[in-house]
mmCIF file of C-alpha atoms in Angstrom:
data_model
loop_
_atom_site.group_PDB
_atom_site.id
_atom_site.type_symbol
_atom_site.label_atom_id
_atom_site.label_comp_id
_atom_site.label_asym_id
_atom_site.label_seq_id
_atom_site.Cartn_x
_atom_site.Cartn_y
_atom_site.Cartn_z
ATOM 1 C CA UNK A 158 -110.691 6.104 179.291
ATOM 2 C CA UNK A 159 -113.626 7.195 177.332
ATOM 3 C CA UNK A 160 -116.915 4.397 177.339
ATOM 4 C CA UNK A 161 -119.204 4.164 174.470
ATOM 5 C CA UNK A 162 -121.760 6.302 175.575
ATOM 6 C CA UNK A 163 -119.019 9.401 176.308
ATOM 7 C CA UNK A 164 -118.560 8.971 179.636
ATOM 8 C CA UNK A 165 -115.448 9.310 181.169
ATOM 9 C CA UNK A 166 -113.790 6.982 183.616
ATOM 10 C CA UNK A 167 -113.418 9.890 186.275
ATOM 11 C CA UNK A 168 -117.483 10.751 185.852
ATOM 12 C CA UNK A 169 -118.274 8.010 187.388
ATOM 13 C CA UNK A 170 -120.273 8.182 190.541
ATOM 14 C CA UNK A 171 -117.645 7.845 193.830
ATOM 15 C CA UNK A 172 -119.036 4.697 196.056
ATOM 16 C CA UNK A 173 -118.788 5.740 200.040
ATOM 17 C CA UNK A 174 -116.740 3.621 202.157
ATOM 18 C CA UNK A 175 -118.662 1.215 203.901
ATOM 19 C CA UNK A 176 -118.937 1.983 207.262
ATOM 20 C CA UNK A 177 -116.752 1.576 210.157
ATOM 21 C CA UNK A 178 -118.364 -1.369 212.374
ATOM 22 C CA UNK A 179 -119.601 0.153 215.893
ATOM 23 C CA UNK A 180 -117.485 -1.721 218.280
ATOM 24 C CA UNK A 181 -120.716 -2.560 220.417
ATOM 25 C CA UNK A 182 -122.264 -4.655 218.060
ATOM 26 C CA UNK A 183 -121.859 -8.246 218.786
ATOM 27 C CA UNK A 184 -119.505 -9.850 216.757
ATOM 28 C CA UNK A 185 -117.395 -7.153 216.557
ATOM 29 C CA UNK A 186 -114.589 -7.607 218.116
ATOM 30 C CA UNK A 187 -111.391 -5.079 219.411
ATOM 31 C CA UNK A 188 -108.073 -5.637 221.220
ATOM 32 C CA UNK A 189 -107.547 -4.490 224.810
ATOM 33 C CA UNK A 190 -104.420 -1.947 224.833
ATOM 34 C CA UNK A 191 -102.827 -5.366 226.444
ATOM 35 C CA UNK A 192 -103.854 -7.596 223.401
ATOM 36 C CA UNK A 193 -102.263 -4.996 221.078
ATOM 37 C CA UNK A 194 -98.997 -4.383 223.692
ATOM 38 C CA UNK A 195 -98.866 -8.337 223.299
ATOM 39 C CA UNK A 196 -98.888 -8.874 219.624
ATOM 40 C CA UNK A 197 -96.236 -5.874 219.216
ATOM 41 C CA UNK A 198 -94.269 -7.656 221.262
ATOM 42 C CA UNK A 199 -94.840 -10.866 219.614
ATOM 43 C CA UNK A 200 -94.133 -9.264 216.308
ATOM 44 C CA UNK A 201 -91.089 -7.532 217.516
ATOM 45 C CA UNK A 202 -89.696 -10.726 219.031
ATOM 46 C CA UNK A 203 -90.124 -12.303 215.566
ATOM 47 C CA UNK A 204 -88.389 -9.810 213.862
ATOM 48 C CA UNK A 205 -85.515 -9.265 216.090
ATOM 49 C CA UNK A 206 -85.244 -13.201 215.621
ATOM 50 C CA UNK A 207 -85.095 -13.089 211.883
ATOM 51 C CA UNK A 208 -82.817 -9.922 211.818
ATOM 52 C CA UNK A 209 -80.169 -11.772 214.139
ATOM 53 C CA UNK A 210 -80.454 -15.030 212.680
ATOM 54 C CA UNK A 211 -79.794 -13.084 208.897
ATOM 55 C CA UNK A 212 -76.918 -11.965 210.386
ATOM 56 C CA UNK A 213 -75.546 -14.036 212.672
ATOM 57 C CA UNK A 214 -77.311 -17.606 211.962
ATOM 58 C CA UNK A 215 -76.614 -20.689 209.982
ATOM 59 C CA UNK A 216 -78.389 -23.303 208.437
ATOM 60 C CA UNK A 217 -79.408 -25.168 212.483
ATOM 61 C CA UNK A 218 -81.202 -22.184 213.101
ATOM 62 C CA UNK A 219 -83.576 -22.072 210.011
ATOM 63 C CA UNK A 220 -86.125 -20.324 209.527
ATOM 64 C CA UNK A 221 -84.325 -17.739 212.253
ATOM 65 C CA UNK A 222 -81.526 -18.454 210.034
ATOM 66 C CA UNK A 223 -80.566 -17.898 206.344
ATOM 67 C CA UNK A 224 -80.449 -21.151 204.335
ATOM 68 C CA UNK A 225 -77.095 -21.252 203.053
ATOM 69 C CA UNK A 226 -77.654 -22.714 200.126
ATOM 70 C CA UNK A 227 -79.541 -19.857 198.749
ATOM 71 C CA UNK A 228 -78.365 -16.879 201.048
ATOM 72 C CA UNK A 229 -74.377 -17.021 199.692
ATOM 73 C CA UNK A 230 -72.828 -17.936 196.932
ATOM 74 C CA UNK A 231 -70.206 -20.626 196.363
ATOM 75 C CA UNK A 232 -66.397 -19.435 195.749
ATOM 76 C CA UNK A 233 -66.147 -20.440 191.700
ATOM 77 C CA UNK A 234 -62.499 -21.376 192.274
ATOM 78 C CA UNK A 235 -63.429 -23.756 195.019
ATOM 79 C CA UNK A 236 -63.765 -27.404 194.018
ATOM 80 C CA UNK A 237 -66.796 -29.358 194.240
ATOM 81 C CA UNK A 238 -66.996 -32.360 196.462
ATOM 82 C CA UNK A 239 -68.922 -35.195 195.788
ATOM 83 C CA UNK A 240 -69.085 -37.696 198.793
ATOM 84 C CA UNK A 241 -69.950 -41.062 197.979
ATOM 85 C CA UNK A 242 -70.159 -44.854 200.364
ATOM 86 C CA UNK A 243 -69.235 -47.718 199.246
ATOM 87 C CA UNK A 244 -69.097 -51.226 200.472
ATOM 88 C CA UNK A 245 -65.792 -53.563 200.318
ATOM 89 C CA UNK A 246 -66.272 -57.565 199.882
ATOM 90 C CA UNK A 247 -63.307 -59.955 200.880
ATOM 91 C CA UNK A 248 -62.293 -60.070 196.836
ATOM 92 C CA UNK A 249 -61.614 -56.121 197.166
ATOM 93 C CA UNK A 250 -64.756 -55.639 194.984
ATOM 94 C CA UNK A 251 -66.531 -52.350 195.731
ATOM 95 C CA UNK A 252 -70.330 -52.291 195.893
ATOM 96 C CA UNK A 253 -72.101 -48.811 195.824
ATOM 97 C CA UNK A 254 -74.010 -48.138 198.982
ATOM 98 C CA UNK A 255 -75.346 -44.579 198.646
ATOM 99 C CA UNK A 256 -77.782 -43.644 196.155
ATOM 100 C CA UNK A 257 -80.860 -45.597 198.101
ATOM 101 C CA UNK A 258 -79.153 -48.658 198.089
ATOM 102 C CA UNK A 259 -79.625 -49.001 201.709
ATOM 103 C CA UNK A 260 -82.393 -47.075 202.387
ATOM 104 C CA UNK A 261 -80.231 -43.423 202.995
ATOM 105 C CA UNK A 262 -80.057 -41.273 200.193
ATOM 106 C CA UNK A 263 -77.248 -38.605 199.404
ATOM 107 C CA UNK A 264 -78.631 -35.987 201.173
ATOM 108 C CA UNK A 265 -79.253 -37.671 204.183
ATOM 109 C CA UNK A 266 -76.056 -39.117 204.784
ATOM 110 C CA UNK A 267 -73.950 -36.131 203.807
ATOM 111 C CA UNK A 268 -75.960 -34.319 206.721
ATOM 112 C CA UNK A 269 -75.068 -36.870 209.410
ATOM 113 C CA UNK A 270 -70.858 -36.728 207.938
ATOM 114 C CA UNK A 271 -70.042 -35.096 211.177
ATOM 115 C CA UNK A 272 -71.444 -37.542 213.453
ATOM 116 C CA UNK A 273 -69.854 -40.646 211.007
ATOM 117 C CA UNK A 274 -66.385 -38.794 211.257
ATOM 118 C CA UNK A 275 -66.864 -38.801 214.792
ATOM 119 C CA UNK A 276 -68.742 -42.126 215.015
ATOM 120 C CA UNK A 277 -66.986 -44.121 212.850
ATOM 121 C CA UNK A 278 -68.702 -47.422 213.845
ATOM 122 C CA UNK A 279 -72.058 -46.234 213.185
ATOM 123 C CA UNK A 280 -70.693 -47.519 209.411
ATOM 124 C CA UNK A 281 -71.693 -50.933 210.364
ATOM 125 C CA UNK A 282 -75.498 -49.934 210.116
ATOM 126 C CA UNK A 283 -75.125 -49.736 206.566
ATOM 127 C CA UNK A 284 -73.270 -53.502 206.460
ATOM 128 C CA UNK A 285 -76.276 -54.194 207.833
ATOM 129 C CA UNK A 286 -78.590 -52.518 205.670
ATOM 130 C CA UNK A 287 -76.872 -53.707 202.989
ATOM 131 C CA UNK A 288 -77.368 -57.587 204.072
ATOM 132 C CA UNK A 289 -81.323 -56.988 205.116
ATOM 133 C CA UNK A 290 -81.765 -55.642 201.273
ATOM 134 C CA UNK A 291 -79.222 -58.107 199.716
ATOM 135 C CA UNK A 292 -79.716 -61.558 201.499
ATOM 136 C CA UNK A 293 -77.513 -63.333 198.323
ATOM 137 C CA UNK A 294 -74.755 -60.568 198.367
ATOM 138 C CA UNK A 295 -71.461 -61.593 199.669
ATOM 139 C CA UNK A 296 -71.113 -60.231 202.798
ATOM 140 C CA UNK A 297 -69.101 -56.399 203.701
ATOM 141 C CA UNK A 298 -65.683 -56.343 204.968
ATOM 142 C CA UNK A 299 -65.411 -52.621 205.415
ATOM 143 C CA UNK A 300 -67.180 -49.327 204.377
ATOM 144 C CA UNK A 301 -65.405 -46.719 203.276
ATOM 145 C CA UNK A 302 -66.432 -43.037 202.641
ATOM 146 C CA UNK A 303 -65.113 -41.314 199.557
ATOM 147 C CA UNK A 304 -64.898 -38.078 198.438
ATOM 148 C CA UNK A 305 -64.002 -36.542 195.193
ATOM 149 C CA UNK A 306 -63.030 -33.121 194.373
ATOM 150 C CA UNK A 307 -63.602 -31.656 190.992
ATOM 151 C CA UNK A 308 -60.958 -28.573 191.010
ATOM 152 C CA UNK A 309 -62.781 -25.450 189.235
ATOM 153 C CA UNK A 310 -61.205 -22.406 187.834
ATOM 154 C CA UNK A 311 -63.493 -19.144 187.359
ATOM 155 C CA UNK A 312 -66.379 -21.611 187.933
ATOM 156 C CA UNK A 313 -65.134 -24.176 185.042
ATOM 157 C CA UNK A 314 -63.911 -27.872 184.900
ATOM 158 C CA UNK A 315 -60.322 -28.077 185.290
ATOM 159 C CA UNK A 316 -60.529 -31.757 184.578
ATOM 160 C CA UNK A 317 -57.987 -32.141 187.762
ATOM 161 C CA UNK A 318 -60.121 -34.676 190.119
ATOM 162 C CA UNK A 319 -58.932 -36.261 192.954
ATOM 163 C CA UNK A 320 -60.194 -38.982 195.437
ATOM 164 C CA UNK A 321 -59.652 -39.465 199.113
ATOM 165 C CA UNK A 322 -61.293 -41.911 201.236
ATOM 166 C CA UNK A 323 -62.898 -40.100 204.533
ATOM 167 C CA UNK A 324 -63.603 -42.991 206.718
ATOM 168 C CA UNK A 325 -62.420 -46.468 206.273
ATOM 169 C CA UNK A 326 -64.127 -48.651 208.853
ATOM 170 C CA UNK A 327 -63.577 -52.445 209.085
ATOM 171 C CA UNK A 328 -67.085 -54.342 209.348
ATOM 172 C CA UNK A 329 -67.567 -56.466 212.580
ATOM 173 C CA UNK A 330 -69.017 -60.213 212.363
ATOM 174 C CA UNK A 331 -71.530 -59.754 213.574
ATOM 175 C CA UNK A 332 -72.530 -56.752 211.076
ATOM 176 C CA UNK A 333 -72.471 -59.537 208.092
ATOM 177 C CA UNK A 334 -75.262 -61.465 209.496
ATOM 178 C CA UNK A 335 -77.775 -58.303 209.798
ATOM 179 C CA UNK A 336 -80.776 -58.288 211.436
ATOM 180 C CA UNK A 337 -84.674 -59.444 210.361
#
């Protein structure tokens, strides 16, 4: 690059480094060989963490451990599930429970699946909920979990969808009352 007065970029004056600090001024200060020993270790332990949890980890182990949800890529034949709770009244209406309605949203509830598969009765929580946020709502007879699969082919709607209820737990008494 050429400036106005016909100078050229490379004629300009080099600047010196600045100079290196003397390590026996105060304020300056350097790592022991056992400091530096220390944070190579730290630094390899870190990185042999994040190497093995790339390979071997899951979503539990995170940040060791790749995030699924952006480390892979979903199968584009595989069908997409979309897990829903609802609420059953004595008429056989259905009321919608997830979605906030009783203070646990989507995400939240499709991480604890496991445990409600397992724990079944932990369902009546959510009667509960349900009656603390609806005091003029006729009571829960059961909560049921239901899951729909959207079938895919080559990543497109098939239009094939099917339902299947998960859980279907019968609400307790004393679950209708809920709790102040």
């Amino acid at each position: 690059m050429t400036h106005l007065d016909g100078r050229r970029s490379y004629d300009a004056p080099v600047v010196p480094a600045p100079p290196v600090p003397d390590p026996g001024k105060p304020g300056v200060l350097t790592l022991s060989p056992t400091g530096r020993r220390a944070r190579l270790a730290a630094t390899a332990v870190v990185l042999a963490l994040l190497l093995g949890g790339t390979v071997w980890g899951n979503d539990s182990e995170f940040p060791f451990g790749p995030f699924r949800m952006y480390s892979t890529r979903a199968d584009p034949d595989r069908p997409v599930v979309s897990t829903r709770v609802v609420g059953v009244t004595a008429d056989g209406d259905q009321v919608r429970l997830s979605g906030g309605e009783v203070g646990l949203r989507r995400a939240e509830f499709e991480g604890q699946l496991p445990r409600l598969v397992d724990e079944p009765e932990l369902l009546g929580l959510l009667a509960q909920s349900y009656a603390v946020h609806h005091p003029g709502a006729e009571p829960l007879v059961a909560v049921r979990v239901v899951q729909r699969r959207h079938a895919l082919d080559d990543g497109r709607r098939t239009g094939e969808v099917t339902e299947s209820v998960l859980i279907d737990h019968t609400v307790a008494a004393t679950h209708q009352e809920g709790t102040p």
